[in-house]
Amino acid sequence: MPTLSRHDAEDLLYEEARLLDERRYDDWMAMLTGDAVYWLPLNGSGGDPNREISIIHDDFAQLRDRIERLATGVAHAQSPPSRTARLISNVEVAQPAQDHAIVRSAFLLYEIRRGKQLLYAGRCEYRLRFDGRWKIALKKAVLVNNDEVIDNLTYIV
Amino acid sequence: MATQLNLEELVQDSRVHRRIYLEPEIFELEMDRIFERNWVFIGHDSEVAEPGDYKTLTIGTQPAILTRDEDGEVHVLMNRCMHRASTICQEHRGNSSYFRCWYHGWTYNNKGELIGMPYARGYGSHFDRAKFALIKAARVERYRGMVFASLNAEVDPLADYLAAAKYYIDLFMDLSPAGAVEARCGTHKYGYDGNWKFQMENGVDGYHPNFVHQSFFEVQGKTLGRRVMRLFTENSSYESKDLGNGHSILDMSSKRPRQNRPVRNILRGATSQASTDVYMDSLLKRYGPDRTSEILGASNVNLAIFPNLLIIGIQFRTVIPVNATRTDIHLAPTTLKGVPEEINVARIRAHEAFYGPSGGGAPDDVEMFNRCTDGLRVKGAEWLELSRGLEREQITEDGIRVAHITDETPQRAFYYRWKELMCGMAAANKVRRLPSAGNF
């Protein structure tokens, strides 16, 4: 069983950021485990998602629907699509079990769409599982402004 | 500019002028004549369930606080220190018995009474604290846990104001076997660079879903997606209704609802048979079979309460006018009291799938409001056409104007009320045609 170094974790996060900026969502989905959860909490770091609403709380099937919908060509809030560039930093790694790692990071996400520039910032928590290679079982993205008005966040953070 | 405006001409029986979405002067008149002289939706009882609970909000564009005092009474206080104008409460929500203005330390209790000013000797012996209580909404009334307020003491009783919408609010609440919902699971907040009326029009627009939300229906699978799309075609048997006072509904009541079907709200979140059975049994026990059928049949709701509330799916949607071309939207999804947790989890997941800033539906609506606001800038195309169904809408025996679900009857109902409040009843009646006896 491999050890996940910070360097390994950074490589994985950089690859993910590049795929998302290029909107290569099928390739991004391939980085996830089949039971992955993609979670954007509302109101800070998030409580029990079964008792509090989230901005997004997708299981793998819902995430597949989300990606498919964006690809229909008539998902108007992404037509034209948001163009993004994201910086990943402050990467920390913990490995509580041999096949299980927790990676924390900070991100800065720039977006432009319809002439409007936006900047989002936040922290991510990843649960990774080793299955031939390290895969993402949970991506939890905590936006700093997740209790404020956000008009249109229809791409993948 | 205001003197040049002839409001009466800008809203006609089947069309409205682009300027009502753009002009700051008209927006200011709307705040005065619509939001500050009539009932507006404030929130739900359960948002301030405990003594000391509060949440901040706006009435029109005026900052206010909804509080519950230690005696359990609910108050709507204007968020403005009576000394030198600073807001006294800065949080979205919280729990506090007191509000202190941190400019000079004036302190109020959650009933709005001024209970102290620092160094009070400076005000002399004749200073009357009672005259410096926070301004309160002149009227606060509730219907089925929904809190409404008015800054106008002379406004009609809330129950009269809600008119025929009460019947549909009852159906929404009665989905709970305890007859009550709770709005305590968070607030989705989003908005758009356009006028507030776009969202009020859209929330009860049965003509747009197959175009704006085509992408969502497409990924729901062939059977389900197509079934939903059929609801919004020319062949649909569903109706739009003018409920009076500017309120309206897309009535998607099923004629033959099945009591044992899993709870499906907005396509996702089917529940297990065990939870469904417990839920159905409790409904039947409380309401009996006929009312239970009626409640379940009407569980797919799009209800507009003039001027600032939409009840859609499981949510209270408050439309918040910021200025003529900026609007915020708050969604407060509800859970049902007295049901297995799984039912409420399914409601929450279904809500998230379609609504909020990352939903599969709501952002596409918002995109249209932004596009409309861009298009409004074209001069020469002055009017927005709202005539669909004008020739075929009918008035039922109980006085409700009914039309096909894709007709623009709800939008005309909205603007009839708008005109009544902005220009007077006589002006509004001048443009309202009686429907012809056509069929749809």
Coordinates of N, CA and C in Angstrom, one line a residue, chain B residues 6-21 197 201 376 380-390 408-409 411-416 418-419 427-428 431-433:
Chain B
N6 N -46.7 58.3 -17.3 CA -48.1 58.0 -17.1 C -48.3 56.5 -16.7
L7 N -48.3 56.2 -15.4 CA -48.3 54.8 -15.0 C -49.4 54.1 -15.6
E8 N -50.6 54.8 -15.7 CA -51.8 54.1 -16.2 C -51.5 53.5 -17.6
E9 N -50.8 54.2 -18.4 CA -50.5 53.7 -19.8 C -49.5 52.6 -19.9
L10 N -48.7 52.4 -18.8 CA -47.6 51.5 -18.9 C -48.0 50.0 -18.6
V11 N -49.2 49.9 -18.0 CA -49.7 48.5 -17.7 C -51.1 48.5 -18.4
Q12 N -51.2 47.6 -19.4 CA -52.5 47.5 -20.1 C -53.0 46.1 -19.9
D13 N -54.2 45.8 -20.5 CA -54.8 44.5 -20.2 C -54.0 43.3 -20.7
S14 N -53.2 43.5 -21.7 CA -52.5 42.3 -22.2 C -51.0 42.6 -22.5
R15 N -50.5 43.7 -22.0 CA -49.1 44.0 -22.2 C -48.7 45.0 -21.2
V16 N -47.3 45.0 -20.9 CA -46.8 45.9 -20.0 C -45.5 46.6 -20.6
H17 N -45.3 47.8 -20.3 CA -44.2 48.6 -20.9 C -42.8 48.3 -20.3
R18 N -41.8 48.3 -21.1 CA -40.5 47.9 -20.6 C -40.0 48.8 -19.4
R19 N -40.5 50.1 -19.4 CA -40.0 51.0 -18.4 C -40.4 50.6 -17.0
I20 N -41.4 49.8 -16.8 CA -41.8 49.4 -15.4 C -40.7 48.4 -14.8
Y21 N -39.8 47.9 -15.6 CA -38.7 47.1 -15.2 C -37.4 47.8 -15.0
K197 N -40.1 42.0 -10.5 CA -41.4 41.4 -11.1 C -41.1 40.2 -12.0
E201 N -43.5 37.0 -11.9 CA -44.1 36.5 -13.1 C -43.8 35.0 -13.4
L376 N -34.5 44.4 -22.6 CA -35.3 45.5 -22.4 C -34.7 46.9 -22.8
G380 N -37.9 51.0 -29.1 CA -38.6 50.7 -30.3 C -39.5 49.5 -30.1
A381 N -38.9 48.5 -29.4 CA -39.8 47.4 -28.9 C -40.1 47.7 -27.5
E382 N -41.2 48.3 -27.3 CA -41.5 48.9 -26.0 C -42.3 48.0 -25.1
W383 N -42.9 47.0 -25.6 CA -43.9 46.2 -24.8 C -43.5 44.8 -24.6
L384 N -44.0 44.2 -23.4 CA -43.9 42.8 -23.1 C -45.3 42.3 -23.2
E385 N -45.5 41.3 -24.1 CA -46.8 40.8 -24.4 C -47.3 39.7 -23.4
L386 N -48.4 39.9 -22.8 CA -49.0 39.0 -21.8 C -50.4 38.6 -22.2
S387 N -50.6 38.4 -23.5 CA -52.0 38.1 -23.9 C -52.4 36.7 -24.0
R388 N -51.5 35.8 -23.8 CA -51.7 34.3 -24.0 C -52.9 33.9 -23.2
G389 N -53.9 33.3 -23.8 CA -55.1 32.8 -23.2 C -56.2 33.8 -22.9
L390 N -56.0 35.1 -23.3 CA -56.9 36.1 -23.0 C -58.3 35.8 -23.5
E408 N -51.3 33.1 -19.8 CA -50.6 34.2 -19.0 C -51.6 34.9 -18.0
T409 N -52.6 34.1 -17.6 CA -53.6 34.6 -16.7 C -53.0 35.0 -15.3
Q411 N -50.0 36.1 -14.8 CA -49.3 37.4 -14.9 C -50.2 38.6 -15.1
R412 N -51.4 38.3 -15.8 CA -52.3 39.4 -15.9 C -53.0 39.7 -14.5
A413 N -53.2 38.7 -13.7 CA -53.7 38.9 -12.3 C -52.7 39.7 -11.5
F414 N -51.5 39.4 -11.7 CA -50.4 40.2 -11.0 C -50.5 41.7 -11.4
Y415 N -50.6 41.9 -12.7 CA -50.5 43.3 -13.1 C -51.8 44.1 -12.9
Y416 N -52.9 43.4 -12.9 CA -54.2 44.0 -12.5 C -54.1 44.5 -11.1
W418 N -51.3 45.1 -9.5 CA -50.2 46.2 -9.5 C -50.8 47.5 -9.9
K419 N -51.7 47.5 -10.9 CA -52.3 48.7 -11.4 C -53.2 49.3 -10.4
A427 N -58.6 52.9 -12.4 CA -57.7 52.8 -13.5 C -57.6 51.3 -13.8
A428 N -57.5 50.5 -12.8 CA -57.3 49.0 -13.0 C -58.5 48.5 -13.8
V431 N -59.0 48.7 -17.7 CA -58.3 47.8 -18.7 C -58.7 46.4 -18.6
R432 N -59.5 46.0 -17.6 CA -59.7 44.6 -17.4 C -60.9 44.1 -18.2
R433 N -60.6 43.3 -19.2 CA -61.7 42.7 -20.0 C -62.4 41.6 -19.3

